[in-house]
Amino acid sequence: TFVANCREFSVRSFGSAVLNMVVYNFKRIQVVPTGKDFVDIILSKTQRKTPTVVHKGYAISRIRSFYMRKVKFTASNYNEKLSQILQDFPILDDIHPFYADLINVLYDKDHYKLALGQLNTARHLIDQLGKDYVRLLKYGDSLYRCKQLKKAALGRMCTIMKKQSASLAYLEQVRQHLARLPSIDPNTRTLLLCGYPNVGKSSFMNKMTRANVDVQPYAFTTKSLFVGHMDYKYVRWQVLDTPGILDHPLEERNTIEMQSVTALAHLHACVLFMIDISEQCGYTIKQQVGLFHSIKPLFSNKSLIVVVNKIDVVRPEQLNPDDWQLVQSLSDPGQGGIGGVQVVPMSTLTEEGVMGVKQIACDTLLLERVERKLRTHSGKEMNRIHLALPTPRDDKRRAPFIPSSVAETRALKEKEKAEGEEQLDPQIRRMQSIMAEQWAEEGLYRQGIVPGFGNRDDQKKYMLRNPDWNLDVIPEFMDGMNIADFISPDIMAMLDELEREEDELIAQAEAEGKIEDDVDELNDDERSMVNAIKERRAVLRAKRVSERKIHTAVRKVKPASAIPALQAQLVDLGVDEETAQNTADALRARSRSRSRSEVRSGRKRSRSATPSGDDHKKEKRSSLSRTPAPKAGDGMRDLKQKIHAVKMSRSAQKVNNKNARKGEGDRHVPDLKPKHLFSGKSSNGTRDWR
C-alpha cells in the first residue's frame, strides 16, 4: 500500500481547530537501478555477506549447506529489493483520485501498471527458482555438482532481472518526474487559477504567495502545476497555478492542458477564471468566454469567481459594450452563465484590486466549506446528536417506579435537612479526613491556618463550657484581639513532645512492674491456658531461630560443669546408666583435649616441621569437618542421570572434534600456508632451517 509513502501531520490554527492533512511525499521513493546495476548489486552483496571458502575434503552435508546458503541469500535479496520498489511506488487505487488521474495523464496508467506487474512476476519467479534449486542441492553428491547447481540458479535469476531492464528504466523516469511534482494537499483550502495562456495567472500567484513562478510574455510559459502558500485569517491557504487551456475538444488536448483539467475535476477549491480584457494574450474576449462555456461542467459544486485582469491597459468602461456584455453574461444563468458568480476587476501590474480578489475568494470558499459541513453533519458536535423521543402508544399514564427503600432514604434526608441535621456522605467524610491529613503534613496548622469544610458535625463534638456555643461561627476578632494570635504555631511540635513523654512514662512503669497485666483478672483455668500458650509460643520461636541459624562445622562442647546435668537428663529420658556414663566420659575427654590444645596453640610450629604419625591423623580427623570440594557429576539425581549427562557432553564435543577445535571457546583459525615458510628466496640446503 501507499500508506508508507504518506506523511501525516497536523496544522494547528490560531483558533482551536486542528485539521488532519495528508501530503504524498514522492521524494522518498528510492532510486530504481538499471537491469545490469541490479544484478551487480545483488551478486556483490552475496559475495560480501556469505562464506567464500569451501574444500572438497569437507563433509558433503557441509558442502551442500554452503551452496544452499548462497542460493537462498541471493533469492531473498532479490525479493527484498523488488518488494521495496513495489512498496515505494503508489498504487493508483489507494491514493487520492487527483493523483491517480495525474499519474495517468503524465505516465499512462496502463504502462505504469504493466511495469509494476512485470516486476511482481519477476519476484515470484525468482522465489520459485530459489526453492527449486535448494531442493536440487539437497541431492548433490559432490562439490562440483553443488557448485554447478548454484551457478545455474544465480545465472537464471540474473537472466530474469536483465529482461526487466525496460521496466526498470521506465520506473526510474517516473520516479524522477514524481519527485519534481509539488506537494499538493487535495483536502485543504485551495485557490485554483485557470484560463487561457498568458492571461496573468502566474503573475497573480507571485503577488499572493512566496512562490517564484517564471513569467514570460509568450504562451505556455507554465507547463506543469505550481503550488504556493499564503495566510488569511490566521490559517494557511494553498494557491495552485495551472497551465493554460485552449478551447478545443477534450480528446485533442495535450498533456500540459490535461494537468489543468485534472486539477479542476478533482480538487474542491475556489476557481478563479481569469480573463484578459486587453486581449494582449492573443485571444479575444469572445474566445475566452467560449472557453468558459467549454469547461463549465468542471465548475459544478465549486466556488467560482471571474477575474478581469489587465485593467491598467483597458478599463472596463472603455470596452466595447458587446464584449463587456459577454463578460457580464458569465454570471447570468439565462445566457448560459452560472448564477451567483462575481466579476471582479484587477491589475497584477499595478496591484489594483489584487487584495480585493484575495479577500472575496477566501471568504467565499470559507462560507461554502462551512455550509457543506453543516449539510453533511460533520461540523459541530450538536449536528451529530440525535435525540430519540418515544411516542406514546396509548393514553395510559405510566409513572416512574421508585423502590420503597429509595423513597424512605429520600424522606429521611429531607427531614434531616429541614431540622438542620443533614449528615454528610461517608465518601465525603473520607475525602475530608484525607485533605486534613495532607494539610497537617504541609504544615498549615503550624502557620495558624485551620481548614474548614462547612461541616457542622465536627463542631457538635466540641467540649465547651456551654454546649450551645458549639455551632457558633468562630470570629476573626474578639474583644479587640485577633483570634489567630492565640493559636500557637508550635502546637504540632508541642503535641509530639507530649506524646514522647507519655511513651517514656509508660515504658518506665512497665519496667518497674507498676502496670499489671490483665491476667490477674483471669481464673485459674484461663491463667493456666494463657501460660501454656506463652510457653508453646516461646518453643515455636526458639525452633524458628534454630532452623534459621547457619550451623558451623565446629561443634561446641558442653563445659565440664554441665556434664553431670546432661548425664542425669539422659537417664530421665530413658537411656540406661551405662550408656549415659560412657557419653559423659567421652565429653570430659574431649573437653580436656580441647583445653590442652588451646595451651599448645600459643607455641608456633616452625614451617619446616611436618606432621607425622598421630599428629597427621589428628589433623586429618579435624579436616573432615571442612566442606569437601565438589566432584564431577555432583548435583545429579542418580547414577543413570550422571551417565546420560556424560554421553551428551561427549556427543556435543564431536562437532568440535570434527572441526579440530578444543571446545566451544576455540576460535583459532589455522594458517595453512604460513607466510614465513612460503615466501622469499632460499638457497640449497636451507628448507629445513626450522
PDB file of C-alpha atoms in Angstrom, residues 82 87 311 416 452 514 673:
ATOM      1  CA  LEU A  82      11.896  -5.813  -5.631  1.00  0.00           C
ATOM      2  CA  GLN A  87       6.014  -0.686  -1.967  1.00  0.00           C
ATOM      3  CA  ILE A 311      -7.411  46.846 -16.240  1.00  0.00           C
ATOM      4  CA  GLU A 416     -32.668  15.950  58.392  1.00  0.00           C
ATOM      5  CA  GLY A 452     -12.776  24.114  57.312  1.00  0.00           C
ATOM      6  CA  LYS A 514       3.587  -0.872  88.178  1.00  0.00           C
ATOM      7  CA  LYS A 673      50.338 -21.606   4.467  1.00  0.00           C
TER       8      LYS A 673
END
